[in-house]
mmCIF file of C-alpha atoms in Angstrom:
data_model
loop_
_atom_site.group_PDB
_atom_site.id
_atom_site.type_symbol
_atom_site.label_atom_id
_atom_site.label_comp_id
_atom_site.label_asym_id
_atom_site.label_seq_id
_atom_site.Cartn_x
_atom_site.Cartn_y
_atom_site.Cartn_z
ATOM 1 C CA MET A 1 6.532 -13.555 -45.582
ATOM 2 C CA LYS A 2 3.087 -14.154 -44.207
ATOM 3 C CA ARG A 3 4.284 -12.945 -40.800
ATOM 4 C CA THR A 4 5.752 -9.811 -42.317
ATOM 5 C CA SER A 5 2.519 -8.875 -43.984
ATOM 6 C CA LYS A 6 0.653 -9.463 -40.819
ATOM 7 C CA TYR A 7 2.937 -7.069 -38.839
ATOM 8 C CA THR A 8 2.739 -4.604 -41.726
ATOM 9 C CA SER A 9 -1.058 -4.573 -41.725
ATOM 10 C CA SER A 10 -1.147 -4.272 -37.936
ATOM 11 C CA LEU A 11 1.207 -1.229 -38.191
ATOM 12 C CA LEU A 12 -0.926 0.336 -40.893
ATOM 13 C CA LEU A 13 -4.021 -0.137 -38.738
ATOM 14 C CA LEU A 14 -2.366 1.560 -35.748
ATOM 15 C CA ILE A 15 -1.204 4.486 -38.024
ATOM 16 C CA LEU A 16 -4.751 4.752 -39.385
ATOM 17 C CA LEU A 17 -6.160 4.784 -35.867
ATOM 18 C CA PHE A 18 -3.721 7.473 -34.706
ATOM 19 C CA SER A 19 -4.347 9.531 -37.827
ATOM 20 C CA SER A 20 -8.084 9.346 -37.380
ATOM 21 C CA LEU A 21 -7.590 10.500 -33.822
ATOM 22 C CA SER A 22 -5.526 13.424 -35.005
ATOM 23 C CA ALA A 23 -7.904 14.321 -37.744
ATOM 24 C CA GLN A 24 -10.937 14.572 -35.583
ATOM 25 C CA GLN A 25 -12.533 17.927 -34.794
ATOM 26 C CA GLN A 26 -10.750 20.431 -32.702
ATOM 27 C CA GLY A 27 -13.110 20.383 -29.784
ATOM 28 C CA SER A 28 -11.359 17.540 -28.010
ATOM 29 C CA ARG A 29 -7.935 16.917 -26.679
ATOM 30 C CA VAL A 30 -5.583 14.027 -27.317
ATOM 31 C CA ARG A 31 -3.792 12.238 -24.544
ATOM 32 C CA GLY A 32 -1.498 9.280 -24.201
ATOM 33 C CA PRO A 33 1.825 8.330 -22.703
ATOM 34 C CA ARG A 34 4.552 10.605 -23.830
ATOM 35 C CA ILE A 35 7.969 8.832 -24.015
ATOM 36 C CA GLY A 36 11.044 11.125 -23.980
ATOM 37 C CA TYR A 37 14.823 10.953 -24.154
ATOM 38 C CA ASP A 38 17.157 13.592 -22.723
ATOM 39 C CA LEU A 39 19.402 15.072 -25.353
ATOM 40 C CA ALA A 40 21.314 17.243 -22.909
ATOM 41 C CA SER A 41 23.388 14.198 -21.994
ATOM 42 C CA LEU A 42 24.787 14.308 -25.572
ATOM 43 C CA THR A 43 26.640 17.598 -24.605
ATOM 44 C CA LEU A 44 28.731 15.517 -22.159
ATOM 45 C CA LEU A 45 30.414 13.956 -25.211
ATOM 46 C CA TYR A 46 32.136 17.242 -25.573
ATOM 47 C CA PHE A 47 32.142 18.747 -21.983
ATOM 48 C CA ASP A 48 32.699 15.648 -19.880
ATOM 49 C CA PRO A 49 33.439 12.744 -22.144
ATOM 50 C CA GLU A 50 34.412 10.432 -19.186
ATOM 51 C CA ARG A 51 30.804 10.501 -18.018
ATOM 52 C CA LYS A 52 27.946 8.915 -19.987
ATOM 53 C CA ILE A 53 24.350 9.248 -18.960
ATOM 54 C CA TYR A 54 21.153 8.029 -20.490
ATOM 55 C CA THR A 55 17.863 9.480 -19.287
ATOM 56 C CA PHE A 56 14.356 8.491 -20.351
ATOM 57 C CA SER A 57 11.042 9.818 -19.229
ATOM 58 C CA VAL A 58 7.335 8.996 -19.509
ATOM 59 C CA ASP A 59 4.539 11.388 -18.599
ATOM 60 C CA TYR A 60 0.807 11.349 -19.086
ATOM 61 C CA GLU A 61 -1.886 14.007 -18.884
ATOM 62 C CA ALA A 62 -3.844 12.137 -16.324
ATOM 63 C CA TRP A 63 -5.955 15.194 -15.563
ATOM 64 C CA GLN A 64 -6.210 18.318 -17.606
ATOM 65 C CA ASP A 65 -2.888 20.152 -17.317
ATOM 66 C CA ILE A 66 -1.572 17.709 -14.740
ATOM 67 C CA TYR A 67 1.110 15.234 -15.803
ATOM 68 C CA PRO A 68 2.374 12.535 -13.540
ATOM 69 C CA VAL A 69 5.950 11.843 -14.624
ATOM 70 C CA ILE A 70 8.566 9.116 -14.087
ATOM 71 C CA GLU A 71 12.173 9.461 -15.243
ATOM 72 C CA PHE A 72 14.914 6.974 -15.117
ATOM 73 C CA GLY A 73 18.384 6.652 -16.356
ATOM 74 C CA TYR A 74 21.807 4.967 -16.220
ATOM 75 C CA GLN A 75 25.207 6.492 -15.793
ATOM 76 C CA ASN A 76 28.709 5.287 -16.216
ATOM 77 C CA VAL A 77 31.971 7.054 -15.212
ATOM 78 C CA VAL A 78 35.569 6.087 -15.979
ATOM 79 C CA LEU A 79 38.320 8.449 -14.932
ATOM 80 C CA GLU A 80 41.849 7.608 -16.035
ATOM 81 C CA ARG A 81 44.426 9.875 -14.272
ATOM 82 C CA ASP A 82 48.163 9.559 -13.772
ATOM 83 C CA ASN A 83 47.820 8.672 -10.072
ATOM 84 C CA TYR A 84 44.538 6.531 -10.089
ATOM 85 C CA ARG A 85 41.800 4.965 -12.073
ATOM 86 C CA TYR A 86 38.240 5.510 -10.972
ATOM 87 C CA GLY A 87 35.100 3.732 -12.157
ATOM 88 C CA SER A 88 31.448 4.142 -11.231
ATOM 89 C CA SER A 89 28.113 2.985 -12.606
ATOM 90 C CA GLY A 90 24.663 3.547 -11.290
ATOM 91 C CA ILE A 91 20.919 4.016 -11.950
ATOM 92 C CA PHE A 92 18.398 6.492 -10.827
ATOM 93 C CA GLY A 93 14.697 7.168 -10.850
ATOM 94 C CA ARG A 94 12.550 10.203 -10.385
ATOM 95 C CA ALA A 95 8.756 10.408 -9.832
ATOM 96 C CA GLY A 96 6.637 13.524 -9.592
ATOM 97 C CA VAL A 97 4.108 15.742 -11.188
ATOM 98 C CA ASP A 98 4.198 18.563 -13.665
ATOM 99 C CA VAL A 99 1.498 21.243 -13.814
ATOM 100 C CA ASN A 100 0.946 23.212 -16.959
ATOM 101 C CA LEU A 101 0.634 26.969 -16.109
ATOM 102 C CA LEU A 102 -0.310 28.117 -19.661
ATOM 103 C CA LYS A 103 -3.876 28.965 -20.274
ATOM 104 C CA TYR A 104 -4.775 27.977 -23.764
ATOM 105 C CA GLU A 105 -7.645 29.224 -25.856
ATOM 106 C CA GLN A 106 -8.157 26.045 -27.881
ATOM 107 C CA PRO A 107 -8.345 22.556 -26.503
ATOM 108 C CA ASN A 108 -5.875 20.974 -28.943
ATOM 109 C CA VAL A 109 -2.917 23.166 -27.968
ATOM 110 C CA TYR A 110 -0.167 21.298 -26.113
ATOM 111 C CA GLU A 111 2.489 23.916 -25.399
ATOM 112 C CA MET A 112 3.564 23.795 -21.907
ATOM 113 C CA PHE A 113 5.160 26.178 -19.385
ATOM 114 C CA TYR A 114 5.210 24.015 -16.356
ATOM 115 C CA ALA A 115 6.309 23.652 -12.860
ATOM 116 C CA GLY A 116 6.459 20.572 -10.694
ATOM 117 C CA PHE A 117 8.290 18.457 -8.155
ATOM 118 C CA ARG A 118 10.161 15.187 -8.036
ATOM 119 C CA TYR A 119 11.261 12.620 -5.509
ATOM 120 C CA SER A 120 14.434 10.870 -6.700
ATOM 121 C CA ILE A 121 16.569 7.911 -5.684
ATOM 122 C CA ALA A 122 19.880 6.697 -6.969
ATOM 123 C CA TYR A 123 22.058 3.613 -6.563
ATOM 124 C CA LEU A 124 25.703 3.399 -7.651
ATOM 125 C CA THR A 125 28.798 1.424 -7.157
ATOM 126 C CA HIS A 126 32.285 2.803 -7.406
ATOM 127 C CA GLN A 127 35.837 1.763 -6.894
ATOM 128 C CA ALA A 128 39.374 2.911 -7.528
ATOM 129 C CA GLU A 129 42.553 1.143 -8.474
ATOM 130 C CA ASP A 130 46.131 1.702 -9.660
ATOM 131 C CA ILE A 131 46.455 4.383 -6.967
ATOM 132 C CA MET A 132 49.801 5.978 -6.683
ATOM 133 C CA ILE A 133 50.983 8.394 -3.857
ATOM 134 C CA PRO A 134 54.420 9.796 -4.436
ATOM 135 C CA ASP A 135 56.471 10.406 -1.317
ATOM 136 C CA ASP A 136 59.822 12.024 -1.117
ATOM 137 C CA TYR A 137 60.720 10.527 2.312
ATOM 138 C CA PHE A 138 59.329 7.060 2.591
ATOM 139 C CA ASP A 139 58.926 5.044 -0.586
ATOM 140 C CA GLY A 140 55.915 6.121 -2.574
ATOM 141 C CA TYR A 141 52.805 3.967 -2.629
ATOM 142 C CA TYR A 142 52.023 2.129 -5.853
ATOM 143 C CA GLY A 143 49.192 -0.097 -6.967
ATOM 144 C CA GLY A 144 46.705 0.508 -4.143
ATOM 145 C CA SER A 145 43.039 0.097 -4.592
ATOM 146 C CA VAL A 146 39.714 1.051 -2.901
ATOM 147 C CA MET A 147 37.303 -1.834 -3.059
ATOM 148 C CA GLU A 148 33.848 -1.486 -4.600
ATOM 149 C CA ASN A 149 31.401 0.418 -2.398
ATOM 150 C CA GLN A 150 27.699 0.789 -2.817
ATOM 151 C CA ILE A 151 26.098 4.177 -2.432
ATOM 152 C CA ASN A 152 22.434 5.183 -2.117
ATOM 153 C CA ALA A 153 21.170 8.727 -2.284
ATOM 154 C CA HIS A 154 17.740 10.302 -2.420
ATOM 155 C CA TRP A 155 16.635 13.806 -2.939
ATOM 156 C CA ILE A 156 13.807 16.098 -3.749
ATOM 157 C CA SER A 157 13.516 18.574 -6.563
ATOM 158 C CA VAL A 158 11.525 21.431 -7.902
ATOM 159 C CA VAL A 159 11.217 21.625 -11.656
ATOM 160 C CA GLY A 160 10.373 24.243 -14.242
ATOM 161 C CA GLY A 161 10.398 24.146 -17.972
ATOM 162 C CA ILE A 162 8.820 24.593 -21.326
ATOM 163 C CA ARG A 163 7.686 22.194 -23.986
ATOM 164 C CA VAL A 164 6.397 22.744 -27.466
ATOM 165 C CA GLU A 165 4.767 20.374 -30.014
ATOM 166 C CA LEU A 166 7.088 20.524 -32.993
ATOM 167 C CA PHE A 167 4.988 18.131 -35.172
ATOM 168 C CA ASN A 168 1.981 16.128 -34.440
ATOM 169 C CA ASN A 169 2.682 14.231 -31.202
ATOM 170 C CA VAL A 170 6.408 15.130 -31.386
ATOM 171 C CA PHE A 171 7.481 17.349 -28.557
ATOM 172 C CA MET A 172 10.674 19.125 -27.533
ATOM 173 C CA GLY A 173 11.505 21.073 -24.372
ATOM 174 C CA TRP A 174 13.862 21.861 -21.580
ATOM 175 C CA SER A 175 13.605 21.795 -17.911
ATOM 176 C CA VAL A 176 15.704 22.790 -14.898
ATOM 177 C CA LEU A 177 15.640 20.798 -11.734
ATOM 178 C CA ALA A 178 16.816 22.341 -8.466
ATOM 179 C CA ASN A 179 17.782 19.361 -6.206
ATOM 180 C CA LEU A 180 18.235 19.077 -2.489
ATOM 181 C CA LYS A 181 19.765 15.964 -1.152
ATOM 182 C CA LEU A 182 18.016 14.291 1.810
ATOM 183 C CA ALA A 183 20.382 11.505 2.520
ATOM 184 C CA GLN A 184 23.339 9.649 1.082
ATOM 185 C CA THR A 185 25.222 6.579 2.193
ATOM 186 C CA GLU A 186 28.624 7.609 3.727
ATOM 187 C CA ASP A 187 31.824 6.313 2.184
ATOM 188 C CA VAL A 188 34.875 6.912 4.343
ATOM 189 C CA ASN A 189 37.326 6.374 1.493
ATOM 190 C CA MET A 190 35.856 8.579 -1.211
ATOM 191 C CA VAL A 191 32.863 10.593 -2.229
ATOM 192 C CA PRO A 192 31.232 9.634 -5.492
ATOM 193 C CA TYR A 193 32.379 11.589 -8.431
ATOM 194 C CA ASN A 194 28.826 12.028 -9.652
ATOM 195 C CA ILE A 195 25.474 10.745 -8.448
ATOM 196 C CA PRO A 196 23.357 9.762 -11.438
ATOM 197 C CA GLY A 197 20.572 12.153 -11.942
ATOM 198 C CA PHE A 198 21.832 14.515 -9.214
ATOM 199 C CA GLY A 199 25.312 15.778 -9.889
ATOM 200 C CA GLN A 200 28.540 15.978 -7.948
ATOM 201 C CA GLY A 201 28.599 13.481 -5.053
ATOM 202 C CA GLY A 202 30.006 15.835 -2.422
ATOM 203 C CA LYS A 203 27.342 18.468 -2.748
ATOM 204 C CA ARG A 204 24.167 18.870 -0.860
ATOM 205 C CA ALA A 205 22.329 20.821 -3.615
ATOM 206 C CA SER A 206 22.613 20.851 -7.361
ATOM 207 C CA ILE A 207 21.026 22.149 -10.605
ATOM 208 C CA VAL A 208 20.408 19.751 -13.526
ATOM 209 C CA PHE A 209 19.360 20.736 -17.035
ATOM 210 C CA ASN A 210 17.342 18.413 -19.292
ATOM 211 C CA PHE A 211 16.638 18.918 -22.940
ATOM 212 C CA THR A 212 14.093 16.335 -23.937
ATOM 213 C CA ILE A 213 12.652 15.138 -27.185
ATOM 214 C CA ALA A 214 9.456 13.105 -26.751
ATOM 215 C CA TYR A 215 6.801 11.215 -28.624
ATOM 216 C CA ARG A 216 3.214 10.972 -27.456
ATOM 217 C CA ILE A 217 1.321 7.891 -28.298
ATOM 218 C CA PRO A 218 -2.237 9.255 -29.034
ATOM 219 C CA LEU A 219 -4.390 6.739 -27.407
ATOM 220 C CA GLN A 220 -7.386 8.663 -26.370
ATOM 221 C CA ARG A 221 -9.470 11.789 -26.850
ATOM 222 C CA TYR A 222 -11.374 13.660 -24.203
ATOM 223 C CA ASN A 223 -13.236 16.848 -23.855
ATOM 224 C CA PRO A 224 -11.438 19.286 -21.576
ATOM 225 C CA LYS A 225 -13.578 20.932 -18.860
ATOM 226 C CA LYS A 226 -11.824 24.227 -18.675
ATOM 227 C CA ILE A 227 -11.036 26.299 -21.751
ATOM 228 C CA VAL A 228 -10.201 30.006 -21.540
ATOM 229 C CA LYS A 229 -12.568 31.815 -23.738
ATOM 230 C CA LYS A 230 -11.035 33.629 -26.608
ATOM 231 C CA ARG A 231 -10.769 37.378 -25.931
ATOM 232 C CA SER A 232 -13.024 39.488 -28.079
ATOM 233 C CA GLU A 233 -11.207 41.613 -30.638
ATOM 234 C CA PRO A 234 -11.368 45.361 -29.765
ATOM 235 C CA LEU A 235 -13.785 47.375 -31.796
ATOM 236 C CA MET B 1 4.515 31.118 -35.806
ATOM 237 C CA LYS B 2 3.653 31.583 -32.138
ATOM 238 C CA ARG B 3 5.971 28.626 -31.461
ATOM 239 C CA ILE B 4 9.103 30.348 -32.756
ATOM 240 C CA PRO B 5 10.034 32.180 -29.605
ATOM 241 C CA TYR B 6 9.660 28.955 -27.601
ATOM 242 C CA ILE B 7 11.781 27.009 -30.076
ATOM 243 C CA LEU B 8 14.490 29.722 -30.056
ATOM 244 C CA LEU B 9 14.404 29.653 -26.267
ATOM 245 C CA MET B 10 14.921 25.925 -26.367
ATOM 246 C CA LEU B 11 17.818 26.052 -28.771
ATOM 247 C CA ILE B 12 19.562 28.569 -26.545
ATOM 248 C CA ILE B 13 19.522 26.209 -23.687
ATOM 249 C CA LEU B 14 21.471 23.710 -25.688
ATOM 250 C CA LEU B 15 24.349 26.140 -25.635
ATOM 251 C CA ILE B 16 24.514 25.940 -21.880
ATOM 252 C CA PRO B 17 27.155 23.544 -21.194
ATOM 253 C CA SER B 18 26.659 20.838 -18.605
ATOM 254 C CA CYS B 19 29.077 22.556 -16.133
ATOM 255 C CA GLU B 20 29.213 19.816 -13.613
ATOM 256 C CA SER B 21 32.673 18.482 -13.889
ATOM 257 C CA GLY B 22 35.056 21.195 -12.437
ATOM 258 C CA GLU B 23 37.814 19.002 -11.037
ATOM 259 C CA GLY B 24 40.145 21.899 -10.980
ATOM 260 C CA VAL B 25 43.857 21.716 -10.475
ATOM 261 C CA CYS B 26 45.491 20.188 -7.506
ATOM 262 C CA THR B 27 47.515 22.635 -5.436
ATOM 263 C CA LYS B 28 47.619 20.672 -2.177
ATOM 264 C CA ASP B 29 50.445 18.704 -0.645
ATOM 265 C CA ILE B 30 48.741 15.315 -0.382
ATOM 266 C CA ILE B 31 51.089 13.635 2.255
ATOM 267 C CA SER B 32 49.403 13.147 5.613
ATOM 268 C CA ARG B 33 51.855 13.965 8.438
ATOM 269 C CA VAL B 34 51.936 13.501 12.244
ATOM 270 C CA ASN B 35 51.902 16.738 14.205
ATOM 271 C CA ALA B 36 53.610 16.371 17.591
ATOM 272 C CA GLY B 37 54.568 18.901 20.226
ATOM 273 C CA PHE B 38 57.085 18.784 23.098
ATOM 274 C CA TYR B 39 55.884 19.526 26.609
ATOM 275 C CA VAL B 40 57.054 19.331 30.102
ATOM 276 C CA ARG B 41 54.848 18.314 32.971
ATOM 277 C CA ASP B 42 55.976 18.943 36.542
ATOM 278 C CA SER B 43 54.735 20.200 39.875
ATOM 279 C CA VAL B 44 54.148 23.582 38.366
ATOM 280 C CA GLY B 45 51.956 22.167 35.612
ATOM 281 C CA GLU B 46 52.145 21.535 31.859
ATOM 282 C CA ARG B 47 54.010 23.902 29.487
ATOM 283 C CA ASP B 48 55.563 23.915 26.044
ATOM 284 C CA THR B 49 59.258 23.236 25.856
ATOM 285 C CA LEU B 50 61.903 23.738 23.207
ATOM 286 C CA LEU B 51 64.513 21.285 22.162
ATOM 287 C CA ASN B 52 67.941 22.342 20.735
ATOM 288 C CA ASN B 53 70.286 20.706 18.377
ATOM 289 C CA PHE B 54 67.344 18.460 17.490
ATOM 290 C CA THR B 55 67.824 15.660 14.946
ATOM 291 C CA PHE B 56 65.046 13.354 13.805
ATOM 292 C CA SER B 57 64.762 10.584 11.291
ATOM 293 C CA GLY B 58 63.017 7.315 10.439
ATOM 294 C CA ALA B 59 64.887 4.335 11.910
ATOM 295 C CA LEU B 60 65.122 2.741 8.540
ATOM 296 C CA ARG B 61 66.336 6.032 6.946
ATOM 297 C CA PRO B 62 69.024 7.222 9.426
ATOM 298 C CA ASP B 63 70.882 8.777 6.556
ATOM 299 C CA SER B 64 67.846 10.967 5.539
ATOM 300 C CA LEU B 65 67.087 13.471 8.362
ATOM 301 C CA ILE B 66 63.732 15.105 8.743
ATOM 302 C CA TYR B 67 65.259 17.532 11.253
ATOM 303 C CA ASP B 68 69.012 18.191 11.242
ATOM 304 C CA SER B 69 70.474 19.977 14.329
ATOM 305 C CA ALA B 70 67.538 22.206 14.566
ATOM 306 C CA ALA B 71 67.374 24.856 17.208
ATOM 307 C CA GLY B 72 64.294 25.793 19.278
ATOM 308 C CA VAL B 73 62.073 23.014 18.147
ATOM 309 C CA GLN B 74 58.672 22.766 19.965
ATOM 310 C CA LYS B 75 56.590 21.236 17.271
ATOM 311 C CA ILE B 76 57.603 18.513 14.737
ATOM 312 C CA VAL B 77 55.869 17.285 11.617
ATOM 313 C CA PHE B 78 56.746 14.008 9.972
ATOM 314 C CA PRO B 79 55.241 11.516 7.601
ATOM 315 C CA LEU B 80 54.327 7.855 8.191
ATOM 316 C CA PRO B 81 55.027 5.105 5.603
ATOM 317 C CA HIS B 82 52.078 3.945 3.481
ATOM 318 C CA SER B 83 52.790 0.314 4.147
ATOM 319 C CA THR B 84 50.831 -1.795 6.634
ATOM 320 C CA GLU B 85 53.732 -2.591 8.979
ATOM 321 C CA ALA B 86 52.528 -2.770 12.592
ATOM 322 C CA TYR B 87 54.734 0.123 13.722
ATOM 323 C CA THR B 88 57.194 2.712 12.477
ATOM 324 C CA SER B 89 60.355 3.631 14.551
ATOM 325 C CA PHE B 90 61.918 7.081 14.536
ATOM 326 C CA LEU B 91 65.337 8.019 15.942
ATOM 327 C CA PHE B 92 65.846 11.381 17.616
ATOM 328 C CA SER B 93 68.481 13.245 19.515
ATOM 329 C CA ALA B 94 68.559 16.532 21.445
ATOM 330 C CA ASP B 95 72.033 17.775 22.302
ATOM 331 C CA ALA B 96 73.755 14.615 23.529
ATOM 332 C CA LEU B 97 70.745 12.544 24.424
ATOM 333 C CA THR B 98 69.233 10.067 21.962
ATOM 334 C CA GLY B 99 65.985 8.100 21.899
ATOM 335 C CA THR B 100 63.615 6.069 19.917
ATOM 336 C CA ILE B 101 59.820 6.340 19.475
ATOM 337 C CA ASN B 102 57.662 3.695 17.900
ATOM 338 C CA ILE B 103 54.367 4.615 16.384
ATOM 339 C CA TYR B 104 51.783 1.905 15.817
ATOM 340 C CA HIS B 105 49.337 2.895 13.083
ATOM 341 C CA THR B 106 46.849 1.608 10.604
ATOM 342 C CA PRO B 107 46.885 3.266 7.203
ATOM 343 C CA SER B 108 43.850 3.776 4.983
ATOM 344 C CA LEU B 109 43.467 5.196 1.539
ATOM 345 C CA VAL B 110 41.322 8.292 1.270
ATOM 346 C CA LEU B 111 40.474 10.484 -1.705
ATOM 347 C CA VAL B 112 41.665 14.034 -1.274
ATOM 348 C CA SER B 113 39.921 15.391 -4.328
ATOM 349 C CA TYR B 114 39.415 14.106 -7.916
ATOM 350 C CA ALA B 115 42.024 16.656 -9.035
ATOM 351 C CA CYS B 116 44.657 15.536 -6.440
ATOM 352 C CA GLY B 117 43.978 11.871 -6.126
ATOM 353 C CA PHE B 118 44.467 9.848 -2.908
ATOM 354 C CA THR B 119 46.433 10.131 0.266
ATOM 355 C CA THR B 120 47.046 7.729 3.133
ATOM 356 C CA ASN B 121 45.446 8.631 6.446
ATOM 357 C CA HIS B 122 46.706 6.836 9.570
ATOM 358 C CA ASN B 123 45.019 5.867 12.825
ATOM 359 C CA ILE B 124 47.537 5.837 15.655
ATOM 360 C CA TYR B 125 46.600 3.328 18.255
ATOM 361 C CA ARG B 126 49.662 3.062 20.319
ATOM 362 C CA VAL B 127 53.031 4.775 20.955
ATOM 363 C CA SER B 128 56.008 3.276 22.660
ATOM 364 C CA HIS B 129 59.294 4.917 23.478
ATOM 365 C CA ASP B 130 62.542 4.633 25.499
ATOM 366 C CA THR B 131 62.806 6.583 28.654
ATOM 367 C CA LEU B 132 66.062 8.403 28.389
ATOM 368 C CA LEU B 133 64.543 11.678 27.161
ATOM 369 C CA ILE B 134 60.790 11.095 26.984
ATOM 370 C CA ASP B 135 58.625 10.807 30.087
ATOM 371 C CA THR B 136 55.304 9.926 28.366
ATOM 372 C CA VAL B 137 53.506 10.315 25.028
ATOM 373 C CA SER B 138 49.864 11.086 24.888
ATOM 374 C CA ILE B 139 47.717 10.486 21.767
ATOM 375 C CA VAL B 140 45.526 13.576 21.636
ATOM 376 C CA ASN B 141 44.141 12.993 18.127
ATOM 377 C CA PRO B 142 44.736 9.458 16.633
ATOM 378 C CA LEU B 143 43.659 10.427 13.045
ATOM 379 C CA VAL B 144 46.636 11.583 10.962
ATOM 380 C CA ASN B 145 45.387 13.389 7.973
ATOM 381 C CA LEU B 146 46.102 16.574 5.979
ATOM 382 C CA SER B 147 45.156 18.858 8.868
ATOM 383 C CA ASP B 148 47.557 20.648 11.130
ATOM 384 C CA GLU B 149 45.848 19.406 14.266
ATOM 385 C CA GLU B 150 48.175 18.090 16.950
ATOM 386 C CA ASN B 151 48.244 14.313 17.105
ATOM 387 C CA LEU B 152 50.826 13.567 19.870
ATOM 388 C CA LYS B 153 52.028 15.392 23.041
ATOM 389 C CA ILE B 154 55.500 14.303 23.794
ATOM 390 C CA TYR B 155 56.363 14.997 27.425
ATOM 391 C CA ILE B 156 60.029 15.466 28.049
ATOM 392 C CA LYS B 157 61.441 14.438 31.467
ATOM 393 C CA PRO B 158 61.664 17.657 33.539
ATOM 394 C CA ALA B 159 65.183 16.987 34.583
ATOM 395 C CA VAL B 160 66.278 16.468 30.974
ATOM 396 C CA ALA B 161 64.336 19.469 29.836
ATOM 397 C CA ASP B 162 66.426 21.660 32.111
ATOM 398 C CA THR B 163 69.624 20.422 30.388
ATOM 399 C CA VAL B 164 68.589 20.331 26.771
ATOM 400 C CA VAL B 165 66.365 23.444 26.576
#
C-alpha cells in the first residue's frame, strides 16, 4: 500500500512537472525524446496476414528543426503453401536525421514537413520444409527441406513525410522511405520472402510507408534562435 | 483549424495498402531438365546430326518412354530424379543400335518463386556411356536448371552416324 502511494505521488509529480512545462509562456519551445509506433503495419493484418512487423522509433530535436532518429523493429513471416512451408524472422534498425522544412511563425508549433536520410541494417534467418515437387516421370519429391540460413542486408534511404501534433505531446504522421540496397548475403537456395524494414528480398530498391503515432516526453524548454517573423497584415 | 488538411492527408495514406506481397500465380513448369544435343566430330569438323527412330527412357522406367521412335532428333530434353543416388542411367536406341548413358549428378533444392515453390537443380559432374553408338560426351554446362541452355554434347560415332542418320 505504502509502495503504491509512493509510485502514485511520483507519477503525479511527473505530470505536474510536464504540465508546468506545457503551461509556460509561448516564447520557448519544448523538446524531449519522441517515442513512436508504426501503425501502418496493422494494415498487414488485412493485406498480408502471413507477415507481422512491429516498428518503433525514437527521435529528438537535438538542434532546432533537426531530429536525429533511430528506428527498429521485428518481423515474422510464416507461409503455408500446398507444396512448401516457409518461415522467417528477423530484426532491423535504421539511423538517420530528419530536417523540418516548415518555417513557423511561433516557437511552440511542432508541425513538420520533413526530409531526411537513413542508413539501415537487417538480420534474418529463414528456412523451408515440407517441400513437394510433383514429377510425372520420376517419382515426385516429398518432405524435403532447406536448412536455416542467415541473411544480412544493409541499405540507404531518403525519407520524406509530415507530422502533426494532435494533442499536447501526441503526434501523428506518415513518411515514405525510398530504399536502395547496398549489399545482401547471398543464399543459393532461396531469396528471402521479405527483408524486415526493406521489403521484398529479391529487389534492389523498394518503397516503404510508415504511419506513426508518437508521444513526446517533454523534458526541456529552450529558446529557439530562428523564428520567422509574422507577416504584417495588408492595410 | 490549420491542422485539418494535414490530418486529412494523413488519413488518406492509411488507405494505401501495403502492396508488398504480390506473389502472383505460378505459370511455370518447375521441373529442371537436361538439354542435350547430338553431334558428329570427324576430319571435316563438328556438326549437328539427326537420329531417326530414336527411343529414350530411364533405365528404371523402360516401360515409360521419354522419346518413342521419334524421327529427326537432334536435341533431347529429359528430367533427372530428385533423389541423391550417385548416378542415373538412361537407355536409348536409334534404328537397331542401343546404348546406355549414365549421368552422375548432385541435386539441390532451389526456390523458383514464392508462387511456384521449389525445384531441384542438378550439378552434373561426370557422364559415362557405352561405346556402340556414342563416341564421347562433353559437359558444356554442368548446371541443370529451368533454362534451355545446352548441358551435354553427345558425339555420335561418325561411322554410326552415317548409318542411323
